Coordinates of C-alpha atoms (C1' of nucleotides) in Angstrom, one line a residue:
Chain A
X14 CA 0.0 0.0 0.0
X15 CA 1.5 3.2 1.0
X16 CA 5.0 3.6 1.2
X17 CA 6.6 5.0 4.1
X18 CA 6.4 8.6 4.6
X19 CA 8.3 11.1 6.3
X20 CA 7.8 12.2 9.8
X21 CA 9.0 15.6 8.8
X22 CA 9.6 17.4 5.6
X23 CA 11.6 14.7 4.3
X24 CA 13.2 14.4 1.1
X25 CA 11.8 11.5 -0.8
X26 CA 12.2 10.8 -4.4
X27 CA 10.3 9.4 -7.3
X28 CA 10.8 5.8 -6.7
X29 CA 12.8 4.9 -3.9
X30 CA 16.2 6.0 -4.8
X31 CA 17.7 9.4 -4.4
X32 CA 18.4 10.9 -7.6
X33 CA 21.6 12.5 -8.0
X34 CA 21.8 15.5 -10.1
X35 CA 24.5 15.8 -12.5
X36 CA 25.4 17.7 -15.4
X37 CA 27.2 17.6 -18.6
X38 CA 26.3 19.4 -21.7
X39 CA 26.6 18.1 -25.1
X40 CA 25.1 21.1 -26.6
X41 CA 26.0 24.1 -24.6
X42 CA 23.2 26.5 -24.8
X43 CA 23.4 28.8 -22.0
X44 CA 23.0 32.4 -22.9
X45 CA 23.9 33.5 -19.5
X46 CA 26.0 31.1 -17.9
X47 CA 26.2 31.6 -14.2
X48 CA 29.8 32.4 -13.8
X49 CA 31.7 29.3 -13.3
X50 CA 30.2 26.3 -14.8
X51 CA 32.9 24.0 -14.2
X52 CA 32.8 20.5 -15.2
X53 CA 33.2 18.7 -12.1
X54 CA 32.5 15.2 -12.1
X55 CA 31.2 13.3 -9.4
X56 CA 29.3 10.5 -9.8
X57 CA 26.1 9.8 -8.9
X58 CA 26.1 6.7 -7.1
X59 CA 23.1 5.9 -5.2
X60 CA 23.5 6.4 -1.6
X61 CA 21.8 3.7 0.3
X62 CA 19.4 5.2 2.7
X63 CA 20.7 5.7 6.0
X64 CA 18.1 4.5 8.4
X65 CA 19.8 5.7 11.3
X66 CA 20.3 9.3 10.8
X67 CA 17.4 11.1 9.5
X68 CA 14.8 11.9 12.0
X69 CA 12.5 9.0 11.7
X70 CA 11.9 5.6 10.5
X71 CA 13.4 5.2 7.1
X72 CA 12.4 2.5 4.9
X73 CA 13.0 -1.1 5.7
X74 CA 16.3 -2.1 4.2
X75 CA 14.5 -4.8 2.4
X76 CA 12.1 -3.2 0.0
X77 CA 13.5 -1.5 -3.0
X78 CA 11.2 -2.0 -5.9
X79 CA 13.4 -0.9 -8.7
X80 CA 17.0 -0.9 -8.2
X81 CA 17.0 -2.0 -11.7
X82 CA 18.0 1.3 -13.1
X83 CA 21.7 1.2 -13.5
X84 CA 22.9 4.6 -13.4
X85 CA 26.2 3.3 -14.6
X86 CA 24.8 1.7 -17.6
X87 CA 26.0 3.0 -20.8
X88 CA 22.6 2.9 -22.2
X89 CA 21.2 4.7 -19.3
X90 CA 23.4 7.6 -19.8
X91 CA 22.7 7.6 -23.4
X92 CA 19.0 7.7 -22.9
X93 CA 19.4 10.4 -20.3
X94 CA 21.4 12.5 -22.6
X95 CA 18.9 12.1 -25.4
X96 CA 16.1 13.0 -23.1
X97 CA 17.8 16.1 -21.8
X98 CA 18.2 17.2 -25.4
X99 CA 14.6 16.6 -26.1
X100 CA 13.6 18.5 -23.0
X101 CA 15.7 21.5 -24.0
X102 CA 14.2 21.4 -27.5
X103 CA 10.7 21.2 -26.2
X104 CA 11.2 24.0 -23.8
X105 CA 12.7 26.1 -26.4
X106 CA 9.7 25.6 -28.6
X107 CA 7.4 26.3 -25.8
X108 CA 9.1 29.6 -25.2
X109 CA 9.1 30.5 -28.8
X110 CA 5.5 29.7 -29.1
X111 CA 4.7 32.0 -26.2
X112 CA 6.7 34.8 -27.8
X113 CA 4.9 34.3 -31.0
X114 CA 1.6 34.5 -29.3
X115 CA 2.6 37.7 -27.7
X116 CA 3.7 39.0 -31.1
X117 CA 0.4 38.0 -32.5
X118 CA -1.4 40.0 -29.9
X119 CA 0.5 43.0 -30.8
X120 CA -0.2 42.6 -34.5
X121 CA -3.8 42.1 -33.9
X122 CA -4.0 45.1 -31.7
X123 CA -2.4 47.2 -34.5
X124 CA -4.8 45.9 -37.1
X125 CA -7.6 46.6 -34.8
X126 CA -6.6 50.2 -34.6
X127 CA -6.4 50.5 -38.3
X128 CA -9.8 49.0 -38.7
X129 CA -11.3 51.3 -36.1
X130 CA -9.7 54.3 -37.9
X131 CA -11.2 53.2 -41.1
X132 CA -14.6 52.8 -39.6
X133 CA -14.4 56.2 -38.2
X134 CA -13.5 57.6 -41.6
X135 CA -16.3 55.7 -43.4
X136 CA -18.8 56.8 -40.8
X137 CA -17.9 60.4 -41.3
X138 CA -18.2 60.2 -45.0
X139 CA -21.5 58.5 -44.7
X140 CA -22.8 61.1 -42.4
X141 CA -21.8 63.9 -44.7
X142 CA -23.5 62.3 -47.6
X143 CA -26.6 61.7 -45.6
X144 CA -26.7 65.3 -44.6
X145 CA -26.4 66.3 -48.1
X146 CA -29.4 64.2 -49.0
X147 CA -31.5 65.6 -46.2
X148 CA -30.6 69.1 -47.2
X149 CA -31.5 68.5 -50.7
X150 CA -34.7 67.0 -49.8
X151 CA -35.6 70.1 -47.8
X152 CA -34.8 72.2 -50.7
X153 CA -37.1 70.3 -52.9
X154 CA -39.8 70.5 -50.3
X155 CA -39.4 74.2 -49.6
X156 CA -39.2 75.4 -53.1
X157 CA -40.2 72.7 -55.4
X158 CA -39.8 75.0 -58.2
X159 CA -37.4 77.8 -57.7
X160 CA -39.2 80.9 -59.1
X161 CA -37.4 82.3 -62.0
X162 CA -35.7 85.0 -59.9
X163 CA -33.1 83.9 -57.6
X164 CA -31.0 81.1 -58.8
X165 CA -28.5 81.3 -56.2
X166 CA -29.9 78.2 -54.6
X167 CA -27.0 76.7 -52.9
X168 CA -27.7 73.0 -52.3
X169 CA -24.9 72.7 -50.0
X170 CA -25.2 74.1 -46.5
X171 CA -24.5 71.7 -44.0
X172 CA -25.7 72.5 -40.5
X173 CA -26.8 69.4 -39.0
X174 CA -24.3 66.8 -38.0
X175 CA -26.8 64.3 -37.1
X176 CA -24.6 61.5 -36.4
X177 CA -25.9 58.1 -35.7
X178 CA -24.8 54.6 -35.8
Chain B
X16 CA 37.6 1.6 -4.4
X17 CA 36.5 4.5 -6.4
X18 CA 32.9 4.9 -6.1
X19 CA 31.8 7.1 -8.7
X20 CA 32.7 8.4 -12.0
X21 CA 32.4 7.2 -15.4
X22 CA 34.8 7.4 -18.2
X23 CA 32.4 9.1 -20.5
X24 CA 30.1 11.9 -20.6
X25 CA 30.4 12.5 -17.1
X26 CA 28.0 14.2 -15.1
X27 CA 29.4 17.2 -13.4
X28 CA 27.4 19.4 -11.3
X29 CA 27.1 23.0 -10.4
X30 CA 29.8 23.5 -8.0
X31 CA 31.6 20.4 -7.2
X32 CA 29.2 18.4 -5.3
X33 CA 26.7 16.1 -6.7
X34 CA 23.3 17.2 -6.0
X35 CA 21.0 14.7 -4.7
X36 CA 17.5 15.0 -5.7
X37 CA 14.9 14.6 -3.2
X38 CA 11.4 15.3 -2.8
X39 CA 8.8 16.1 -0.2
X40 CA 5.9 18.2 -0.5
X41 CA 4.7 20.4 2.2
X42 CA 2.0 21.7 0.0
X43 CA 0.6 19.1 -2.1
X44 CA -0.1 20.7 -5.4
X45 CA 0.0 18.0 -8.0
X46 CA -3.0 18.0 -10.2
X47 CA -1.8 14.9 -11.9
X48 CA 0.4 12.9 -9.8
X49 CA 2.2 10.3 -11.7
X50 CA 0.9 7.2 -10.1
X51 CA 2.7 6.6 -7.1
X52 CA 4.5 9.4 -5.6
X53 CA 5.8 7.7 -2.6
X54 CA 7.7 9.4 0.0
X55 CA 10.8 7.5 0.4
X56 CA 13.6 8.9 2.2
X57 CA 17.1 8.7 1.5
X58 CA 19.3 11.1 2.8
X59 CA 21.2 12.9 0.5
X60 CA 24.7 12.9 1.6
X61 CA 27.3 14.7 -0.2
X62 CA 29.6 12.6 -2.1
X63 CA 33.0 14.0 -1.8
X64 CA 34.6 14.4 -5.1
X65 CA 37.3 12.1 -5.9
X66 CA 40.1 14.0 -7.4
X67 CA 42.2 11.1 -8.3
X68 CA 40.4 9.0 -10.7
X69 CA 38.4 10.9 -13.1
X70 CA 39.6 10.8 -16.6
X71 CA 40.4 14.4 -16.6
X72 CA 41.6 17.2 -14.5
X73 CA 39.3 17.6 -11.7
X74 CA 39.6 20.6 -9.7
X75 CA 42.5 21.1 -7.5
X76 CA 41.7 19.6 -4.2
X77 CA 42.3 22.9 -2.7
X78 CA 39.7 25.1 -4.3
X79 CA 36.3 24.3 -3.2
X80 CA 34.5 27.5 -2.7
X81 CA 31.4 26.3 -1.1
X82 CA 31.4 22.9 0.2
X83 CA 29.7 24.5 3.1
X84 CA 26.3 23.7 2.1
X85 CA 25.0 21.3 4.5
X86 CA 22.3 19.3 3.0
X87 CA 21.5 18.1 6.4
X88 CA 21.1 21.5 7.8
X89 CA 17.6 22.2 9.0
X90 CA 17.9 25.6 7.6
X91 CA 19.0 24.3 4.3
X92 CA 15.9 22.1 3.9
X93 CA 13.8 25.0 4.9
X94 CA 15.3 27.3 2.3
X95 CA 14.9 24.6 -0.3
X96 CA 11.3 24.1 0.5
X97 CA 10.6 27.8 0.3
X98 CA 12.3 28.0 -3.0
X99 CA 10.5 25.0 -4.3
X100 CA 7.3 26.7 -3.4
X101 CA 8.4 29.9 -5.0
X102 CA 9.3 28.0 -8.1
X103 CA 5.9 26.4 -8.3
X104 CA 4.3 29.7 -7.9
X105 CA 6.3 31.4 -10.5
X106 CA 5.7 28.6 -13.0
X107 CA 2.0 28.7 -12.3
X108 CA 2.0 32.4 -13.0
X109 CA 3.9 31.9 -16.2
X110 CA 1.5 29.3 -17.5
X111 CA -1.4 31.4 -16.5
X112 CA 0.0 34.3 -18.4
X113 CA 0.5 32.3 -21.5
X114 CA -3.0 31.1 -21.4
X115 CA -4.2 34.7 -20.9
X116 CA -2.2 35.8 -23.9
X117 CA -3.7 33.1 -26.0
X118 CA -7.1 34.1 -24.8
X119 CA -6.4 37.7 -25.7
X120 CA -5.5 36.5 -29.2
X121 CA -8.8 34.9 -29.6
X122 CA -10.7 37.9 -28.4
X123 CA -8.8 40.2 -30.7
X124 CA -9.5 37.9 -33.6
X125 CA -13.1 38.1 -32.9
X126 CA -13.2 41.8 -32.6
X127 CA -11.3 42.0 -35.8
X128 CA -13.9 40.1 -37.6
X129 CA -16.6 42.3 -36.1
X130 CA -14.8 45.4 -37.3
X131 CA -14.3 44.0 -40.7
X132 CA -17.9 43.2 -41.0
X133 CA -18.8 46.7 -40.0
X134 CA -16.4 48.1 -42.5
X135 CA -18.0 46.1 -45.2
X136 CA -21.4 47.3 -44.2
X137 CA -20.4 50.9 -44.1
X138 CA -18.7 50.6 -47.4
X139 CA -21.8 49.2 -49.0
X140 CA -24.0 52.0 -47.6
X141 CA -21.6 54.5 -48.9
X142 CA -21.5 53.1 -52.3
X143 CA -25.3 53.1 -52.5
X144 CA -25.5 56.7 -51.5
X145 CA -22.9 57.7 -54.0
X146 CA -24.8 56.0 -56.7
X147 CA -27.9 57.8 -55.7
X148 CA -26.0 61.0 -56.0
X149 CA -24.7 60.3 -59.4
X150 CA -28.2 59.3 -60.5
X151 CA -29.6 62.5 -59.2
X152 CA -26.9 64.5 -60.8
X153 CA -27.8 62.9 -64.1
X154 CA -31.4 63.8 -63.6
X155 CA -30.5 67.3 -63.0
X156 CA -28.3 67.4 -66.0
X157 CA -31.0 65.9 -68.2
X158 CA -34.0 67.9 -67.1
X159 CA -33.1 71.0 -65.3
X160 CA -31.4 73.4 -67.4
X161 CA -30.3 72.6 -70.7
X162 CA -28.3 75.7 -71.4
X163 CA -27.5 75.0 -74.9
X164 CA -26.7 71.6 -76.0
X165 CA -25.2 68.9 -74.0
X166 CA -23.1 69.5 -71.0
X167 CA -21.3 66.9 -69.1
X168 CA -21.3 68.8 -65.9
X169 CA -20.9 66.5 -63.0
X170 CA -21.8 68.1 -59.7
X171 CA -20.8 65.3 -57.7
X172 CA -17.2 65.3 -56.7
X173 CA -16.3 62.1 -55.3
X174 CA -14.0 62.1 -52.5
X175 CA -13.0 58.7 -51.8
X176 CA -14.0 55.7 -53.8
X177 CA -10.8 54.1 -53.5
X178 CA -9.4 53.6 -50.2
X179 CA -6.0 53.3 -49.1
X180 CA -4.4 52.6 -45.8
Chain C
dC17 C1' 22.5 40.7 4.0
dT18 C1' 18.0 38.1 3.7
dT19 C1' 14.0 36.6 1.2
dT20 C1' 11.4 35.9 -2.9
dA21 C1' 11.2 35.5 -8.1
dT22 C1' 13.2 33.8 -12.3
dT23 C1' 15.6 30.8 -15.1
dG24 C1' 18.3 26.9 -16.9
dC25 C1' 19.0 22.3 -16.1
dG26 C1' 18.6 17.3 -15.2
dC27 C1' 15.6 13.3 -13.8
dA28 C1' 11.7 10.4 -14.3
dA29 C1' 6.9 9.5 -15.4
dT30 C1' 3.9 9.8 -18.9
dG31 C1' 2.2 10.9 -23.5
dT32 C1' 2.4 10.1 -28.6
Chain D
dT12 C1' 11.6 1.9 -29.2
dA13 C1' 12.3 6.8 -29.9
dC14 C1' 11.0 11.3 -29.1
dA15 C1' 7.9 14.8 -26.8
dT16 C1' 5.7 16.8 -22.6
dT17 C1' 5.3 17.8 -18.1
dG18 C1' 5.9 18.1 -13.0
dC19 C1' 9.4 18.5 -9.9
dG20 C1' 13.6 19.7 -7.2
dC21 C1' 18.2 22.0 -7.2
dA22 C1' 21.2 25.9 -7.7
dA23 C1' 22.6 30.4 -9.7
dT24 C1' 21.2 34.8 -10.1
dA25 C1' 18.1 38.6 -10.4
dA26 C1' 15.0 41.4 -8.0
dA27 C1' 13.0 43.2 -3.9

DNA sequence: CTTTATTGCGCAATGT
DNA sequence: TACATTGCGCAATAAA
């Protein structure tokens, strides 16, 4: 059933073995290396749990499900390295995607502004034309037939910016 | 007698000490736990580097800046835990932000479509009105005052049939 | 100087 | 089986 747990903020690992971090880059891709990435080598050897040190009951010495992972294995290291590579790649893509999305937002925002400006312009034109129409209609109504006297009938005299949408 | 170290792509670590992974969540925040996150405990003990074995030049035995990090230290664990928490938080935010950005893209796209539709509508209205104008102008020209002969006077001065951005 | 936030990295489980 | 993703912890460093 359950595994054993820690009486206190213990440090348990995935399976049952402490994982030892290590490093070694095949492809160095660190834009901002810390300061001294030195290639120390230490090797990760599993450290058998020490049941008599941590504060609590550690696991029974006889119950390690998968000691089968040989960290020493040639193949293991190879797989790890490949995976590390894949991980880097994946993360790079992820970041790139995020940036692209942000970029897209900016582009769309810009386009939106352009469209809004265009709408504003069209609206204005439309309102002007409509006014002209109204004006003309009034002229027709008022003096259907301009008496042969004054011919200075100016059809254009806007004065009513009735704007609507 | 040598414990660690492989002849090949070695796994060096940050400073000079192998880091032992461990785990233990104070705040359980795993939406999708693997399958059996068990809390085993192994205590990470530093594995002193072995300067006389690696297939290269390890660091001079007398130049270890900070071997002083006691993984056993209570304070150490505390700091680690806090940092782990901070990391989770930070990553969560990051993801959230990414999702928000994506959402923003969708919204902007939608709005863009709306705006384009509106532009299309306005353009159509405008063109209709202009046509009416032209027609009326023709009527005037045909019936109103035929001075003497045919005149191709066009009272309508278009302002913007073609649009540009 | 101390604490938190970010970031790059490796490991392992899991997904495809 | 290989590669891709994802959650996680560690450590270096940036930012408070």
